[in-house]
Tab-separated table of C-alpha atoms in Angstrom:
chain	number	residue	atom	x	y	z
A	229	MET	CA	59.470	-39.572	130.062
A	230	SER	CA	58.616	-42.774	128.323
A	231	SER	CA	61.311	-44.986	126.897
A	232	GLU	CA	59.925	-44.077	123.500
A	233	ILE	CA	60.818	-40.455	124.022
A	234	ASP	CA	64.246	-41.298	125.349
A	235	SER	CA	65.277	-43.879	122.801
A	236	PRO	CA	68.023	-42.722	120.414
A	237	GLY	CA	66.819	-41.775	116.974
A	238	ASP	CA	68.234	-40.837	113.626
A	239	ALA	CA	66.402	-38.321	111.469
A	240	ASP	CA	67.605	-40.089	108.343
A	241	GLU	CA	66.103	-43.395	109.453
A	242	VAL	CA	62.671	-42.042	110.324
A	243	ALA	CA	59.874	-42.490	107.804
A	244	PRO	CA	59.264	-39.312	105.785
A	245	ASP	CA	55.607	-39.107	106.801
A	246	GLY	CA	53.969	-39.376	110.214
A	247	GLY	CA	56.907	-41.333	111.615
A	248	ARG	CA	59.260	-38.391	111.230
A	249	LEU	CA	56.715	-36.033	112.755
A	250	ARG	CA	56.259	-38.330	115.766
A	251	GLU	CA	60.014	-38.583	116.288
A	252	THR	CA	60.332	-34.798	116.052
A	253	LEU	CA	57.577	-34.328	118.629
A	254	ARG	CA	59.207	-36.909	120.917
A	255	ALA	CA	62.544	-35.132	120.681
A	256	LEU	CA	60.949	-31.741	121.347
A	257	ALA	CA	58.968	-33.111	124.290
A	258	ALA	CA	62.104	-34.685	125.760
A	259	ALA	CA	64.059	-31.445	125.312
A	260	VAL	CA	61.409	-29.283	126.992
A	261	LEU	CA	60.911	-31.819	129.775
A	262	LEU	CA	64.640	-32.026	130.456
A	263	ALA	CA	64.859	-28.236	130.641
A	264	GLY	CA	61.939	-28.118	133.054
A	265	VAL	CA	63.226	-30.963	135.209
A	266	GLY	CA	66.644	-29.319	135.458
A	267	ILE	CA	65.077	-26.088	136.736
A	268	ALA	CA	62.694	-27.929	139.075
A	269	VAL	CA	65.342	-30.169	140.630
A	270	GLY	CA	67.684	-27.236	141.171
A	271	GLY	CA	64.916	-25.114	142.692
A	272	VAL	CA	63.776	-27.850	145.057
A	273	LEU	CA	67.339	-28.504	146.224
A	274	VAL	CA	68.003	-24.807	146.888
A	275	LEU	CA	64.687	-24.397	148.716
A	276	ALA	CA	65.269	-27.513	150.822
A	277	ALA	CA	68.771	-26.378	151.743
A	278	ALA	CA	67.511	-22.896	152.673
A	279	VAL	CA	64.764	-24.382	154.873
A	280	VAL	CA	67.191	-26.717	156.621
A	281	LEU	CA	69.663	-23.903	157.225
A	282	GLY	CA	66.894	-21.620	158.452
A	283	LEU	CA	65.622	-24.240	160.910
A	284	SER	CA	69.203	-24.693	162.088
A	285	GLY	CA	69.443	-21.007	162.894
A	286	VAL	CA	71.692	-20.125	159.960
A	287	ASP	CA	70.936	-16.765	158.357
A	288	VAL	CA	70.576	-17.230	154.596
A	289	THR	CA	72.360	-14.106	153.403
A	290	PRO	CA	72.445	-13.012	149.742
A	291	LEU	CA	75.968	-14.425	149.488
A	292	LEU	CA	74.909	-17.788	150.900
A	293	SER	CA	71.858	-17.789	148.638
A	294	ILE	CA	74.083	-17.373	145.574
A	295	VAL	CA	76.417	-20.130	146.786
A	296	LEU	CA	73.466	-22.502	147.246
A	297	SER	CA	72.131	-21.673	143.785
A	298	LEU	CA	75.492	-22.221	142.140
A	299	ALA	CA	76.249	-25.485	143.886
A	300	LEU	CA	72.786	-27.040	143.997
A	301	ALA	CA	70.847	-25.549	141.073
A	302	THR	CA	73.595	-25.239	138.481
A	303	GLY	CA	75.941	-27.984	139.612
A	304	VAL	CA	73.655	-30.685	140.971
A	305	GLY	CA	70.411	-29.647	139.277
A	306	PHE	CA	71.556	-29.090	135.696
A	307	GLY	CA	74.639	-31.288	135.699
A	308	GLY	CA	72.993	-34.047	137.714
A	309	VAL	CA	69.884	-34.187	135.521
A	310	ALA	CA	72.049	-34.335	132.400
A	311	LEU	CA	74.169	-37.186	133.774
A	312	ALA	CA	71.106	-39.062	135.059
A	313	TYR	CA	69.486	-38.802	131.637
A	314	LEU	CA	72.596	-40.111	129.904
A	315	ARG	CA	72.766	-43.009	132.346
A	316	TYR	CA	69.075	-43.792	131.803
A	317	ARG	CA	69.639	-44.003	128.052
A	318	GLY	CA	72.770	-46.081	128.457
A	319	GLN	CA	74.930	-43.254	127.100
A	320	GLY	CA	78.284	-42.059	128.372
A	321	LEU	CA	80.012	-38.702	128.197
A	322	ASP	CA	81.056	-39.598	124.674
A	323	TYR	CA	77.470	-38.713	123.701
A	324	VAL	CA	78.154	-35.046	124.535
A	325	GLY	CA	81.854	-35.103	123.641
A	326	VAL	CA	84.346	-34.273	126.395
A	327	ALA	CA	87.963	-33.617	125.439
A	328	VAL	CA	90.792	-31.206	126.052
A	329	PRO	CA	90.377	-28.541	123.342
A	330	SER	CA	92.741	-28.772	120.393
A	331	LEU	CA	94.387	-25.675	118.907
A	332	ARG	CA	91.564	-25.538	116.357
A	333	GLU	CA	88.997	-25.664	119.160
A	334	VAL	CA	90.837	-22.978	121.126
A	335	ALA	CA	90.419	-20.806	118.034
A	336	PHE	CA	86.683	-21.566	118.154
A	337	VAL	CA	86.611	-20.543	121.827
A	338	ILE	CA	88.181	-17.189	120.974
A	339	ALA	CA	85.973	-16.614	117.931
A	340	GLY	CA	82.841	-17.700	119.801
A	341	TYR	CA	83.589	-15.412	122.725
A	342	VAL	CA	84.142	-12.431	120.419
A	343	ALA	CA	80.921	-13.224	118.533
A	344	ALA	CA	78.866	-13.620	121.734
A	345	MET	CA	80.136	-10.331	123.147
A	346	GLY	CA	79.616	-8.654	119.786
A	347	PHE	CA	75.983	-9.765	119.626
A	348	LEU	CA	75.453	-8.497	123.162
A	349	VAL	CA	76.899	-5.081	122.315
A	350	VAL	CA	74.634	-4.872	119.250
A	351	ALA	CA	71.628	-5.790	121.415
A	352	SER	CA	72.662	-3.145	123.942
A	353	VAL	CA	72.800	-0.472	121.241
A	354	ILE	CA	69.393	-1.483	119.867
A	355	ILE	CA	67.784	-1.440	123.303
A	356	SER	CA	69.357	1.910	124.122
A	357	THR	CA	68.255	3.387	120.791
A	358	THR	CA	64.672	2.131	120.969
A	359	GLY	CA	64.247	2.870	124.667
A	360	ALA	CA	63.089	-0.661	125.406
A	361	GLU	CA	63.326	-1.882	128.986
A	362	ALA	CA	65.276	-5.070	129.690
A	363	ALA	CA	64.870	-7.097	132.882
A	364	PRO	CA	68.115	-7.633	134.818
A	365	ASN	CA	69.380	-11.045	135.859
A	366	THR	CA	68.588	-11.710	139.522
A	367	ALA	CA	72.192	-12.653	140.335
A	368	ALA	CA	73.436	-9.445	138.713
A	369	GLU	CA	70.883	-7.440	140.676
A	370	ILE	CA	71.993	-9.037	143.950
A	371	GLY	CA	75.550	-8.284	142.892
A	372	ARG	CA	74.661	-4.627	142.482
A	373	GLN	CA	73.627	-4.505	146.127
A	374	ASN	CA	76.485	-6.765	147.294
A	375	PRO	CA	79.486	-6.236	144.967
A	376	GLU	CA	81.579	-8.867	146.761
A	377	ILE	CA	79.222	-11.510	145.376
A	378	LEU	CA	80.331	-10.595	141.856
A	379	LEU	CA	83.875	-11.643	142.734
A	380	LEU	CA	82.500	-15.094	143.591
A	381	LEU	CA	80.503	-15.252	140.374
A	382	VAL	CA	83.576	-14.708	138.190
A	383	PRO	CA	85.273	-18.069	138.984
A	384	ALA	CA	81.873	-19.739	139.422
A	385	SER	CA	81.056	-18.850	135.810
A	386	LEU	CA	84.022	-20.915	134.635
A	387	LEU	CA	83.748	-23.777	137.116
A	388	LEU	CA	79.977	-24.252	137.558
A	389	ILE	CA	77.709	-22.064	135.449
A	390	GLY	CA	79.308	-22.655	132.046
A	391	PRO	CA	79.916	-26.412	132.469
A	392	GLY	CA	76.593	-27.170	134.194
A	393	GLU	CA	74.339	-25.250	131.809
A	394	GLU	CA	76.159	-26.327	128.668
A	395	LEU	CA	76.182	-29.996	129.666
A	396	LEU	CA	72.402	-29.995	129.975
A	397	TYR	CA	71.277	-27.552	127.307
A	398	ARG	CA	73.836	-28.145	124.591
A	399	GLY	CA	75.172	-31.599	125.396
A	400	VAL	CA	71.808	-33.222	126.119
A	401	VAL	CA	68.961	-30.973	124.930
A	402	GLN	CA	70.554	-29.871	121.635
A	403	ASN	CA	71.870	-33.358	120.904
A	404	ARG	CA	68.450	-34.899	121.594
A	405	LEU	CA	66.810	-32.457	119.197
A	406	GLY	CA	69.545	-33.172	116.662
A	407	GLU	CA	68.530	-36.828	116.583
A	408	ALA	CA	65.290	-35.843	114.862
A	409	LEU	CA	65.990	-32.459	113.274
A	410	PRO	CA	68.603	-30.846	111.025
A	411	ALA	CA	71.421	-29.190	112.965
A	412	PRO	CA	70.287	-25.559	112.352
A	413	ALA	CA	66.797	-26.319	113.670
A	414	ALA	CA	68.200	-28.146	116.705
A	415	ILE	CA	70.487	-25.200	117.493
A	416	VAL	CA	67.678	-22.641	117.230
A	417	LEU	CA	65.188	-24.680	119.290
A	418	ALA	CA	67.730	-25.503	121.988
A	419	SER	CA	68.693	-21.820	122.149
A	420	LEU	CA	65.063	-20.730	122.486
A	421	ILE	CA	64.446	-23.283	125.230
A	422	PHE	CA	67.605	-22.272	127.075
A	423	ALA	CA	66.879	-18.536	126.850
A	424	SER	CA	63.241	-19.056	127.840
A	425	ILE	CA	64.020	-20.907	131.070
A	426	HIS	CA	65.859	-17.781	132.234
A	427	TYR	CA	62.481	-16.042	132.453
A	428	PHE	CA	62.409	-17.207	136.076
A	429	SER	CA	65.882	-15.834	136.873
A	430	LEU	CA	65.041	-12.342	135.631
A	431	ALA	CA	63.633	-9.518	137.723
A	432	GLY	CA	61.067	-7.174	136.236
A	433	ALA	CA	57.806	-6.907	134.332
A	434	PRO	CA	56.861	-9.661	131.841
A	435	ARG	CA	57.515	-7.403	128.833
A	436	ALA	CA	60.975	-6.504	130.123
A	437	ARG	CA	61.726	-10.186	130.710
A	438	LEU	CA	60.789	-10.977	127.112
A	439	VAL	CA	63.185	-8.270	125.918
A	440	SER	CA	65.951	-9.867	127.981
A	441	ILE	CA	65.160	-13.326	126.638
A	442	SER	CA	65.514	-11.911	123.109
A	443	VAL	CA	68.944	-10.627	124.118
A	444	LEU	CA	69.949	-13.983	125.615
A	445	VAL	CA	69.061	-15.909	122.462
A	446	LEU	CA	71.845	-14.214	120.489
A	447	PRO	CA	74.937	-15.447	122.391
A	448	THR	CA	73.181	-18.762	122.977
A	449	LEU	CA	73.030	-19.314	119.217
A	450	VAL	CA	76.798	-18.861	119.204
A	451	PHE	CA	77.255	-21.514	121.901
A	452	GLY	CA	75.082	-23.964	119.981
A	453	THR	CA	76.768	-23.318	116.638
A	454	VAL	CA	80.262	-23.741	118.049
A	455	TYR	CA	79.208	-26.954	119.768
A	456	GLU	CA	77.835	-28.314	116.510
A	457	LEU	CA	81.096	-27.478	114.743
A	458	THR	CA	83.390	-29.022	117.371
A	459	ASP	CA	81.382	-31.862	119.001
A	460	ASN	CA	83.218	-31.015	122.214
A	461	ILE	CA	81.095	-29.711	125.104
A	462	VAL	CA	84.178	-28.178	126.708
A	463	VAL	CA	84.312	-25.552	123.936
A	464	PRO	CA	80.876	-23.918	124.494
A	465	ALA	CA	81.334	-24.358	128.261
A	466	LEU	CA	84.510	-22.271	128.075
A	467	ILE	CA	82.874	-19.628	125.881
A	468	HIS	CA	79.871	-19.450	128.188
A	469	GLY	CA	82.023	-19.281	131.306
A	470	ILE	CA	84.372	-16.593	129.962
A	471	TYR	CA	81.399	-14.627	128.611
A	472	ASN	CA	79.667	-14.602	132.006
A	473	ALA	CA	82.912	-13.926	133.878
A	474	THR	CA	83.516	-10.903	131.638
A	475	LEU	CA	80.085	-9.441	132.363
A	476	PHE	CA	80.374	-9.991	136.119
A	477	SER	CA	83.860	-8.418	136.078
A	478	MET	CA	82.609	-5.446	134.072
A	479	LEU	CA	79.700	-4.987	136.470
A	480	TYR	CA	82.003	-5.123	139.499
A	481	LEU	CA	84.447	-2.577	138.045
A	482	THR	CA	81.597	-0.297	136.984
A	483	LEU	CA	80.076	-0.407	140.471
A	484	GLN	CA	83.434	0.394	142.029
A	485	PHE	CA	84.402	3.271	139.779
A	486	ALA	CA	81.328	4.658	138.020
A	487	GLY	CA	78.160	3.605	139.847
A	488	SER	CA	75.433	1.137	138.909
A	489	GLU	CA	73.499	3.634	136.790
A	490	GLN	CA	76.373	3.676	134.280
A	491	PHE	CA	76.099	-0.028	133.405
A	492	PRO	CA	74.039	-0.677	130.231
A	493	GLN	CA	70.897	-2.586	131.141
A	494	ALA	CA	71.276	-5.017	128.239
A	495	LEU	CA	74.620	-6.163	129.622
A	496	VAL	CA	73.065	-6.815	133.043
A	497	ALA	CA	70.261	-8.701	131.323
A	498	GLY	CA	72.733	-10.642	129.193
A	499	VAL	CA	74.123	-12.706	132.055
A	500	PHE	CA	73.090	-16.390	132.014
């Protein structure tokens, strides 16, 4: 990224003609590039770790593969890229807003969680009614074959997945877009970018993956809206983490007591 793309901007200060368009394109380019770099860095780290372990004679089991992905892709990849970007721009964590949630923000966490789950249930009903096929999340699919992994994913959702993904995609990507665009547009674009990058973490045919991405956009819009209303990245991180933890818990309980065929495919696809 050039310094021009990374330099802070203010939509109100940009000229109303070509200058505003250029700033919008810079912000969009930076947002897409950050999303891609986060995925790439995480993937390279996981691959490198797997190769090193393999050469050392360590068997990379599904459980170990999930641990590597959580620690290196989500934690170091997403979180590290976000922090590196902030450092490069001379910004601190105050740019994304990090604070212990107030009572008002706790209310937003509860409302956001209910809304995200509600949207997912609606999507599940629509998919079931129309007969559309949704692609399952790879982690959820591995969990189906190895239920003990789901027990690891429950706390990981709160400690790594929610914080790491929200720091990059809401705290950095959405904020960067918000420097050049109105808040609603920044929320929608950031949500589309975030949902789209999950194309690579889904298993299935391209059409089924697109159905799943459509499902993922809905709760993501909730995360972005709540973040815009609170300016505290901890709030969407909590919603995201609790949301994922709920789905992994539901999947585990369903596998234990009802069998994998009883779990609605939209809920499997709805995991971030």
